């Protein structure tokens, strides 16, 4: 597991990474992925651009797709899963629908999607591969780093990767020290954060 995957989305979010909206969920809880983004925009009910991306994207990348022109179609299914895995593509994040969910999970190909739909797509266009896209409320450009796990999907601009990673590592190290203080010294989060608890109303039960 890479350093980024080990840090996880929550720590990267605390370190300054952008986080996509909660509608984008993994197809199974243990799914994890990280890699540079390859961006796609699909036309309404058409996945020709996705076919191009799955054929030409480089190994290790994460396809990030805007298919919200008409989300209730299955823009990605088992055939594309098999092709993506054969080409070494790391995973998919799609604002839109996917299908063949059981097969995708069985093959353990990491997918985060906003919809599931059995409706098939045409393959005529229009569509776009490359350029910036907005997915889950976050602008993603080719080469940005995508990290996804059960907590959600984080995006780190290429120019900020070192900064965000260092900040996330600091947060993880601080929390590990807090865990020891809680477990071994009896500290509470109120002690560690120094919260002003006067703002909490107390009512006797």
XYZ file of C-alpha atoms in Angstrom:
205
model
C 0.000 0.000 0.000
C 1.331 3.418 -0.931
C 1.877 6.221 1.545
C -1.137 8.103 0.189
C -3.436 5.086 0.453
C -2.175 4.381 3.961
C -2.858 7.965 5.040
C -6.443 7.689 3.792
C -8.984 10.200 2.581
C -9.888 11.631 6.003
C -6.280 12.516 6.830
C -5.708 13.963 3.370
C -8.856 16.059 3.745
C -7.490 17.420 7.019
C -4.246 18.106 5.160
C -6.010 20.295 2.612
C -7.162 17.928 -0.135
C -10.483 18.638 -1.811
C -13.191 16.061 -1.060
C -15.958 15.081 -3.455
C -19.588 15.055 -2.391
C -21.005 12.154 -0.406
C -23.087 10.842 -3.326
C -19.973 9.165 -4.707
C -19.725 5.870 -2.853
C -17.605 2.733 -3.357
C -19.302 -0.354 -4.763
C -17.935 -2.348 -1.829
C -16.662 -1.110 1.537
C -13.046 -2.294 1.326
C -12.351 -0.668 -2.053
C -9.301 1.616 -2.122
C -7.541 3.332 -5.002
C -5.018 6.053 -5.694
C -3.361 7.407 -8.808
C -3.183 10.281 -11.276
C -6.463 11.367 -12.821
C -7.527 10.792 -16.406
C -10.651 12.843 -17.109
C -13.733 12.042 -19.180
C -17.058 13.703 -19.991
C -19.822 11.486 -21.387
C -22.750 12.637 -23.463
C -26.277 11.902 -22.264
C -26.741 8.145 -22.303
C -23.585 7.644 -24.398
C -20.262 6.181 -23.267
C -18.083 6.472 -26.377
C -15.687 8.761 -24.480
C -15.413 6.150 -21.732
C -14.535 3.518 -24.337
C -11.707 5.752 -25.560
C -10.402 6.386 -22.053
C -10.454 2.693 -21.124
C -8.537 1.886 -24.321
C -5.921 4.643 -24.163
C -5.416 5.582 -20.498
C -2.034 4.751 -19.023
C -1.462 2.091 -16.352
C -1.956 3.202 -12.756
C -4.361 6.025 -13.534
C -7.818 6.640 -12.072
C -10.525 7.515 -14.601
C -12.637 10.435 -13.337
C -15.864 10.853 -15.319
C -18.650 13.420 -15.474
C -21.750 11.603 -16.737
C -24.349 13.835 -15.115
C -25.863 14.915 -18.426
C -28.117 11.892 -17.836
C -26.878 9.912 -14.830
C -29.374 7.039 -14.914
C -27.506 4.965 -17.491
C -24.843 2.305 -16.977
C -21.833 4.114 -18.432
C -19.444 1.456 -17.124
C -19.900 -2.306 -16.924
C -18.067 -5.614 -16.815
C -16.572 -5.460 -20.317
C -14.909 -2.141 -19.495
C -13.817 -3.537 -16.122
C -12.031 -6.428 -17.833
C -10.399 -4.088 -20.344
C -9.335 -1.626 -17.656
C -7.802 -4.347 -15.509
C -5.953 -5.809 -18.504
C -4.463 -2.379 -19.204
C -3.514 -1.720 -15.583
C -5.998 1.089 -14.942
C -6.324 1.503 -11.175
C -9.981 2.473 -10.758
C -12.941 4.649 -11.667
C -14.701 7.620 -10.073
C -17.905 8.565 -11.893
C -20.635 11.099 -11.280
C -23.181 8.971 -13.069
C -24.333 5.382 -13.321
C -22.573 2.031 -13.529
C -23.925 -1.470 -14.004
C -22.772 -5.109 -13.635
C -22.147 -4.337 -9.992
C -21.859 -7.944 -8.797
C -19.319 -8.752 -11.505
C -17.341 -5.594 -10.774
C -17.193 -6.419 -7.073
C -16.266 -10.037 -7.790
C -13.371 -8.843 -9.930
C -12.386 -6.336 -7.187
C -12.092 -3.410 -9.562
C -12.373 -0.217 -7.484
C -15.329 1.975 -8.491
C -16.936 5.012 -6.829
C -20.225 6.039 -8.422
C -23.226 8.237 -7.737
C -25.761 5.936 -9.411
C -26.373 2.313 -10.340
C -28.397 1.674 -13.486
C -28.876 -1.328 -15.759
C -29.740 0.878 -18.764
C -27.189 0.499 -21.538
C -25.525 3.348 -23.412
C -25.112 4.256 -27.061
C -21.578 4.607 -28.386
C -21.905 7.412 -30.894
C -20.797 10.500 -28.963
C -20.512 13.274 -28.190
C -17.998 13.122 -25.372
C -14.603 14.342 -24.263
C -11.400 12.793 -22.966
C -8.990 15.125 -21.182
C -9.263 18.650 -19.870
C -10.691 19.715 -16.540
C -13.971 18.262 -15.265
C -16.138 18.919 -12.233
C -17.072 15.721 -10.405
C -18.645 15.651 -6.969
C -18.282 19.413 -6.719
C -14.495 19.264 -7.212
C -12.569 20.430 -10.259
C -10.232 17.676 -11.429
C -7.494 18.154 -14.017
C -5.446 15.435 -15.718
C -2.513 14.516 -13.484
C -4.165 15.543 -10.216
C -3.866 12.814 -7.607
C -7.030 10.912 -6.696
C -7.257 8.906 -3.473
C -10.461 7.063 -2.599
C -11.539 4.744 0.191
C -14.610 4.066 2.325
C -14.604 7.667 3.590
C -14.943 9.163 0.108
C -12.835 10.602 -2.703
C -10.026 13.122 -2.228
C -8.387 15.132 -5.008
C -5.010 16.813 -4.702
C -3.839 19.311 -7.299
C -0.520 18.263 -8.794
C 1.183 21.460 -7.557
C 0.043 20.824 -3.947
C 0.804 17.112 -3.605
C 3.904 17.467 -1.403
C 2.270 20.131 0.797
C -0.957 18.194 1.382
C 0.846 14.895 1.977
C 3.187 16.457 4.545
C 0.275 18.098 6.371
C -1.662 14.818 6.430
C 1.363 12.971 7.846
C 1.623 15.548 10.629
C -2.061 15.087 11.475
C -1.703 11.298 11.605
C 1.352 11.546 13.866
C -0.474 13.937 16.198
C -3.491 11.621 16.403
C -1.284 8.626 17.185
C 0.099 10.584 20.138
C -3.471 11.411 21.194
C -4.444 7.740 21.039
C -1.648 6.918 23.485
C -2.674 9.766 25.789
C -6.309 8.607 25.785
C -5.534 4.926 26.299
C -2.609 5.180 28.714
C -3.074 8.501 30.525
C -6.847 8.769 30.728
C -6.953 11.976 28.699
C -10.104 13.019 26.844
C -10.578 14.916 23.613
C -11.660 17.887 25.719
C -8.251 17.824 27.422
C -6.332 17.399 24.188
C -8.157 20.028 22.161
C -8.742 22.441 25.014
C -12.423 22.848 24.139
C -14.500 25.493 25.904
C -17.373 23.301 27.099
C -19.332 26.203 28.562
C -21.200 26.365 25.238
C -22.808 22.952 25.913
C -26.027 23.039 27.926
C -26.189 20.435 30.664
C -29.548 19.074 31.740
C -29.822 16.733 34.690
C -31.451 13.418 33.773
